[in-house]
CSV table of C-alpha atoms in Angstrom, one decimal:
chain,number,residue,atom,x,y,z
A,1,UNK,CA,-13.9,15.4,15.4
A,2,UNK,CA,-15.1,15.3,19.0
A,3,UNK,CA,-12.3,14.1,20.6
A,4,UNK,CA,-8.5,15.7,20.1
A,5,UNK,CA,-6.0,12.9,19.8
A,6,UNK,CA,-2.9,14.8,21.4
A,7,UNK,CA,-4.6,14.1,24.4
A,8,UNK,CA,-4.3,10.4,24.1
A,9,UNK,CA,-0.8,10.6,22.8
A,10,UNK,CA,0.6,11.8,25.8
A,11,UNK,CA,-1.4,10.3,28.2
A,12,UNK,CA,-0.4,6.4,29.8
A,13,UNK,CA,-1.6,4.3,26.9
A,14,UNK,CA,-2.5,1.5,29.5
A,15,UNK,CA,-6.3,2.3,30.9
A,16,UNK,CA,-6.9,-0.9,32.3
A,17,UNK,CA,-4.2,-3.1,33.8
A,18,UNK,CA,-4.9,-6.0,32.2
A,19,UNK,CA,-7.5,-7.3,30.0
A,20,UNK,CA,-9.3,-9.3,32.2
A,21,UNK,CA,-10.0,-5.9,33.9
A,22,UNK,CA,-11.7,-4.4,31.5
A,23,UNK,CA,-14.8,-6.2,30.4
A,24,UNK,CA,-14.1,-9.9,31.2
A,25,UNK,CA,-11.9,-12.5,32.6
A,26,UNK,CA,-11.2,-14.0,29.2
A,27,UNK,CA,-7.3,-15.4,28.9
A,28,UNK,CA,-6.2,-12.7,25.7
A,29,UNK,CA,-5.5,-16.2,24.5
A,30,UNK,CA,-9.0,-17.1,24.3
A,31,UNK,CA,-10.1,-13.8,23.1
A,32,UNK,CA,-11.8,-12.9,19.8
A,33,UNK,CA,-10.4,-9.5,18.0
A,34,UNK,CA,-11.8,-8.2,15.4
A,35,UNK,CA,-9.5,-6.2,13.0
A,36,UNK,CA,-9.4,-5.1,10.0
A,37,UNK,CA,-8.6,-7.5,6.4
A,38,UNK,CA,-5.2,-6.7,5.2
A,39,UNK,CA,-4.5,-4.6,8.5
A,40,UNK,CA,-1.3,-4.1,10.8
A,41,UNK,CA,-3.5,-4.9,13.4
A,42,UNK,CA,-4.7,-8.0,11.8
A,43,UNK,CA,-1.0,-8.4,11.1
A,44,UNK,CA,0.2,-8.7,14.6
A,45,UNK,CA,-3.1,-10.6,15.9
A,46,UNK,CA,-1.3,-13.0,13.8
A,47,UNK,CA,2.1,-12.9,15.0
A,48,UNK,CA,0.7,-13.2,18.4
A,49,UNK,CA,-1.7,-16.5,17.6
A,50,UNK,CA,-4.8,-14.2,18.6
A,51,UNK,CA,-8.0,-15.4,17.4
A,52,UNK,CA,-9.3,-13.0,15.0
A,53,UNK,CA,-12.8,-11.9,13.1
A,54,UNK,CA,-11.7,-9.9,10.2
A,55,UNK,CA,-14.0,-7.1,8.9
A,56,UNK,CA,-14.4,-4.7,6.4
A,57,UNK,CA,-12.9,-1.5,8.3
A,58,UNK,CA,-12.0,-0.7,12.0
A,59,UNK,CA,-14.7,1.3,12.3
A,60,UNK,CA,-16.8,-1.8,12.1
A,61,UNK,CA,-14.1,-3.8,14.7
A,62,UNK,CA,-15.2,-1.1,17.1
A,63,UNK,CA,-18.7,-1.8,16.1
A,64,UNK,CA,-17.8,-6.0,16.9
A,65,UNK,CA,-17.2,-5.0,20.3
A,66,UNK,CA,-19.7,-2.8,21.0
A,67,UNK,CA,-22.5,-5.5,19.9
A,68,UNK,CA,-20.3,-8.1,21.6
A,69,UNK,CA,-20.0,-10.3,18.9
A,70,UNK,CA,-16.3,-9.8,19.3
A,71,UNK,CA,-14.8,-9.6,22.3
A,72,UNK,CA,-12.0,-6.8,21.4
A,73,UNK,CA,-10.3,-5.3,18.8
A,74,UNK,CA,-7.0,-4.0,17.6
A,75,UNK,CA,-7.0,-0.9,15.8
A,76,UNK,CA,-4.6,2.1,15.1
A,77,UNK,CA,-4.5,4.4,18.0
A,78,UNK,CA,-4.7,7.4,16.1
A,79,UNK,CA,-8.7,6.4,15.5
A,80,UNK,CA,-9.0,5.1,19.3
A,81,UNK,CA,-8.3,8.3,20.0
A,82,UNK,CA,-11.6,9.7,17.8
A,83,UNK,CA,-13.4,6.8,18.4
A,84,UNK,CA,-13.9,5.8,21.6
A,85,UNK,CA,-14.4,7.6,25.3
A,86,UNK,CA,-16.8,10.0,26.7
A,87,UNK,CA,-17.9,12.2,23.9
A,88,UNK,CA,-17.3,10.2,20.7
A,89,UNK,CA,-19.0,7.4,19.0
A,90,UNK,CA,-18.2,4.7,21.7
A,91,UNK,CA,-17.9,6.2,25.1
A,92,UNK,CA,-18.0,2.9,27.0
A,93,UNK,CA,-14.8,1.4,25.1
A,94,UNK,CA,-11.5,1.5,26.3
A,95,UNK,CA,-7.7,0.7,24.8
A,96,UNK,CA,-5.2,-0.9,26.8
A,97,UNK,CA,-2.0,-2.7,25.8
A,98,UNK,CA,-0.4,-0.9,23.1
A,99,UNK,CA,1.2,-3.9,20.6
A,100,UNK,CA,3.5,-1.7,18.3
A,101,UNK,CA,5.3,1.1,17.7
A,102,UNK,CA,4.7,2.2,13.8
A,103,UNK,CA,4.6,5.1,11.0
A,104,UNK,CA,2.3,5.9,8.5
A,105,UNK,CA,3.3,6.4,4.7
A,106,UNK,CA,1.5,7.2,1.3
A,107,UNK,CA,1.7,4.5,-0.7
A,108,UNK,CA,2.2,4.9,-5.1
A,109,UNK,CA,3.2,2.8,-7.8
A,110,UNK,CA,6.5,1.0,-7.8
A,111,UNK,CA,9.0,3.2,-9.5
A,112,UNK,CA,6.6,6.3,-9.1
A,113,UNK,CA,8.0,9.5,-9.3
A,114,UNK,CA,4.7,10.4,-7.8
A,115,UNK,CA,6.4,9.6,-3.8
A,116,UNK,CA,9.1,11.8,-4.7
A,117,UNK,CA,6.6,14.8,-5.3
A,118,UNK,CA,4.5,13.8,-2.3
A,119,UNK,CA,7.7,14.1,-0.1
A,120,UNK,CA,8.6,17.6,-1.2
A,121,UNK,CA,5.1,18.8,-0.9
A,122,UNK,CA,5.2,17.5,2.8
A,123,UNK,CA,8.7,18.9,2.9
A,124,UNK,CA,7.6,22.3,2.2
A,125,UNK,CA,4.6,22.4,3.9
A,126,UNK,CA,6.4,21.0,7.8
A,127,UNK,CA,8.4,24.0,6.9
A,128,UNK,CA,6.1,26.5,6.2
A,129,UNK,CA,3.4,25.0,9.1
A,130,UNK,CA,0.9,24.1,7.1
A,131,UNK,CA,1.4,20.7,8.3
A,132,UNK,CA,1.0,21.2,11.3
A,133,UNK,CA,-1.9,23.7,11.5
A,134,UNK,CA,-3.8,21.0,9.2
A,135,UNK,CA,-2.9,18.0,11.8
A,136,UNK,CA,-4.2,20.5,14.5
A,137,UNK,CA,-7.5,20.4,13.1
A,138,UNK,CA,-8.0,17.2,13.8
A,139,UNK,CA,-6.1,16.7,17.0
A,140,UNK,CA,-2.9,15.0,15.3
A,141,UNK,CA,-0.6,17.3,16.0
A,142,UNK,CA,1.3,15.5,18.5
A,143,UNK,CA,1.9,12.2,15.8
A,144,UNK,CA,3.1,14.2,12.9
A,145,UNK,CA,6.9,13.4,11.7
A,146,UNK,CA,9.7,15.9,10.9
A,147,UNK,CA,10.5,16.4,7.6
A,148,UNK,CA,13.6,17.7,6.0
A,149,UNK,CA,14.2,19.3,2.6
A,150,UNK,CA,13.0,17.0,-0.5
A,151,UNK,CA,13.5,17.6,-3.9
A,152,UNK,CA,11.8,16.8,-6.8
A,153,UNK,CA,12.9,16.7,-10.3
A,154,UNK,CA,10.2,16.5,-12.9
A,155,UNK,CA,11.3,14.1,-16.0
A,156,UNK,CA,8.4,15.2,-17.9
A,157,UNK,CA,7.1,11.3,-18.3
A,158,UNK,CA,6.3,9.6,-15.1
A,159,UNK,CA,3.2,9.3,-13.2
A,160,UNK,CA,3.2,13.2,-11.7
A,161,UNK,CA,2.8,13.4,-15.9
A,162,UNK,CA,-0.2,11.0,-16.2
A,163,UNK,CA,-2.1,12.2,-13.5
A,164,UNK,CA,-1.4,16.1,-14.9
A,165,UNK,CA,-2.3,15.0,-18.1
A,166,UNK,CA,-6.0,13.5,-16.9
A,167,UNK,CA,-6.6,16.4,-14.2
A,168,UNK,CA,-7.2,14.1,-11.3
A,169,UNK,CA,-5.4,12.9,-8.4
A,170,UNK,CA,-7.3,9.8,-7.5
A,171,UNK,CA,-6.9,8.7,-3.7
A,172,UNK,CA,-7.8,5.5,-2.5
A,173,UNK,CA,-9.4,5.1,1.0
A,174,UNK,CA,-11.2,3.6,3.9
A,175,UNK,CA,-13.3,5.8,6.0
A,176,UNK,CA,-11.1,6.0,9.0
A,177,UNK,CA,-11.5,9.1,11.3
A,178,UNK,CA,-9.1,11.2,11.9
A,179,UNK,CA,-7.6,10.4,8.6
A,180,UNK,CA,-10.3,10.5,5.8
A,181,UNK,CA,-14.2,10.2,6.9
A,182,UNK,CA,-17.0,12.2,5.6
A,183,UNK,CA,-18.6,15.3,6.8
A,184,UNK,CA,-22.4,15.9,7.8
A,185,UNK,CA,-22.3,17.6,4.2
A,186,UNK,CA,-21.0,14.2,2.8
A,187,UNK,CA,-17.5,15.1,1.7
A,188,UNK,CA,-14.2,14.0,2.6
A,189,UNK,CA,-12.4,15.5,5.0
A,190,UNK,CA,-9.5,14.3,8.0
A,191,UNK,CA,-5.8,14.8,7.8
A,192,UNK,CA,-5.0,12.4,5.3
A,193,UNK,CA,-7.6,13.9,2.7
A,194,UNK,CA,-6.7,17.6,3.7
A,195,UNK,CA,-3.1,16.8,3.0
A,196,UNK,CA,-4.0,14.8,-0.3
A,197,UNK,CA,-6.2,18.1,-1.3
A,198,UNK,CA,-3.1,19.8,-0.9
A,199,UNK,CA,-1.1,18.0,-3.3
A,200,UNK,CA,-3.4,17.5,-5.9
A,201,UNK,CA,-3.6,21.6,-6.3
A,202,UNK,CA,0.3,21.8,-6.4
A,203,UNK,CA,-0.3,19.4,-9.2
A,204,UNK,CA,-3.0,21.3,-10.7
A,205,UNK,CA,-5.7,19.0,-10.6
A,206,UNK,CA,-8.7,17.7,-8.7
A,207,UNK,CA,-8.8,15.5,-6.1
A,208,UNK,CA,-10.9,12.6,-6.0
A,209,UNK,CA,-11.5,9.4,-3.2
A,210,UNK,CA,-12.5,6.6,-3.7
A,211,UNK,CA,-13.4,4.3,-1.1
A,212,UNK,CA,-11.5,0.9,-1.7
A,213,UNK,CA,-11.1,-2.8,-0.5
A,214,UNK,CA,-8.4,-2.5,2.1
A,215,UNK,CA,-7.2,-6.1,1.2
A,216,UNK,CA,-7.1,-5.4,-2.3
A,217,UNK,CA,-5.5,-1.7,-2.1
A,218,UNK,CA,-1.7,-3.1,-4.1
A,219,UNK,CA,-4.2,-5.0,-6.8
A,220,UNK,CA,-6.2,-1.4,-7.3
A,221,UNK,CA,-3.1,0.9,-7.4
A,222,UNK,CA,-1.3,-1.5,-10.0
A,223,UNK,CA,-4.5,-1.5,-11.8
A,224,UNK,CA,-4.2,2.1,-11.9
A,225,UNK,CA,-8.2,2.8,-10.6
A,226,UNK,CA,-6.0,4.6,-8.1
A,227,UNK,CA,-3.4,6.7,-8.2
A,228,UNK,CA,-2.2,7.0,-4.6
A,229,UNK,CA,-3.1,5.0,-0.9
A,230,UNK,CA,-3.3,7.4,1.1
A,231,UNK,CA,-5.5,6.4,4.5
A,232,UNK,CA,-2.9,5.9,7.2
A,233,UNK,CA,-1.2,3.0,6.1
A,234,UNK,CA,1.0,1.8,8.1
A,235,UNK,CA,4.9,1.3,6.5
A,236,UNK,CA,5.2,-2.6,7.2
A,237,UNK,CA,8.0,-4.6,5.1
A,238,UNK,CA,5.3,-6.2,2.5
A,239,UNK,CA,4.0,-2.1,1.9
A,240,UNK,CA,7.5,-0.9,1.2
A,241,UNK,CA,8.2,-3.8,-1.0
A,242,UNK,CA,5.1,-3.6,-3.6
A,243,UNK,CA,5.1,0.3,-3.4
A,244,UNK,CA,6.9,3.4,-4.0
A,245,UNK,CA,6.3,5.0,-0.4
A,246,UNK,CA,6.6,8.2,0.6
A,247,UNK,CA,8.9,8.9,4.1
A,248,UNK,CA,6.9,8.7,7.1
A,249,UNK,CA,4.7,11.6,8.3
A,250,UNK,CA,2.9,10.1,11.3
A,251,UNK,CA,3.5,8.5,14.4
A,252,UNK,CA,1.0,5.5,15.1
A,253,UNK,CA,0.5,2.4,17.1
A,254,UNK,CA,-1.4,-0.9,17.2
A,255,UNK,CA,-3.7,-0.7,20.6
A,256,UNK,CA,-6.2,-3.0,22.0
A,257,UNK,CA,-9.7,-2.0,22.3
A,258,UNK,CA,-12.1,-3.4,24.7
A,259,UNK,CA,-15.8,-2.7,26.8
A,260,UNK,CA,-14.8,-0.4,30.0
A,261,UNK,CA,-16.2,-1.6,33.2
């Protein structure tokens, strides 16, 4: 990762001060954002009546803007902060208003005992800084949620049993530096799949991504092609209510991005 996101955490989120400063005179009204399908930031483009261009990933909402065949786009701020300014992918964007305040959560079945498991894993690993030293990797450090003391009790027939009983840990994602995004080598790596790494090997098996439709991520866990989301998702109201989330372990926000001047 080039750029280390504590940086942009506690700096002034607001580079510009307003919109119409940073790469056109457009009214935000008038605007075009490109966000991601089945996005919080697609999510609030539509509470606020933006226009929107929805795409596959953020990572190609960033690349909307850059071509100019979008005029900005809203994306989470943790990957702002890899994304965009000197020394990363898109050093002439910028992110200005900041339109939430959010957490991310891994999402499982409904009913899974498999959040329980994932809480006490994150549990014990806040405590022993493992946590922490893994979110300093990649710059995170500064987002990442307390957690207290979890418990979990193993009933010998729930989905911690399945995926024990099959030897994989199947993780659906985006690729969505810092979280999960792929190495020169072609593998996984970010926070999200270090910390999904580290559950599987409490569990005993292997861990294995698998790069999903964002908008169809409830559909593929119910299905059980997945076992686990696990890719920064945002804890919004219609999450919690078709999964068994875990508690929060990041900080995040919904930010504007746009061309500098």
């Amino acid at each position: 990762m080039k750029k280390k996101l504590a940086m942009v955490l506690v700096a002034a989120v607001a580079v510009c001060g307003t919109l119409s400063g940073c790469g056109g005179t457009k009214d935000s009204k008038n605007m075009v954002y490109a966000v991601e399908a089945g996005s919080a930031g697609e999510e609030v483009a539509n509470e606020k009546g933006f226009q929107t261009n929805a795409v596959a990933s953020q990572a190609d909402a960033l690349m909307e803007v850059a071509s100019g065949t979008s005029d900005a786009a809203i994306i989470d701020l943790l990957m702002a902060g890899a994304m965009i300014g000197e020394g990363t992918s898109y050093p002439d964007l910028v992110h200005t208003d900041e339109l939430t305040k959010e957490e991310y959560g891994v999402g499982c079945r409904k009913g899974s005992d498999l959040a329980s498991y994932i809480n006490s894993v994150f549990a014990q690993s806040y405590a022993d800084g493992s946590m922490k030293a893994t979110a300093e990797t990649y710059g995170v450090q500064e987002a990442i949620v307390e957690q207290q003391a979890s418990e979990y009790t193993d009933n010998g027939s729930g989905d911690v049993a399945y995926i024990q009983g099959k030897g994989t840990l199947i993780v659906g994602i985006t690729e969505f530096e810092p979280m999960d995004y792929k190495n020169d080598a072609g593998d996984w790596i970010g926070f999200d799949a270090d910390m999904a790494r580290m559950v599987a090997k409490q569990l005993g098996v292997e861990a294995q991504f698998v790069v999903i439709d964002w908008d169809n991520k409830i559909m593929e866990l119910d299905s059980k092609n997945i076992d686990v989301v696990w890719n920064g998702m945002t804890l919004t109201e219609e999450v919690k209510n078709a999964m068994e989330c875990t508690k929060a372990y990041c900080n995040n926000a919904q930010v504007i991005v746009v061309p500098g001047k």
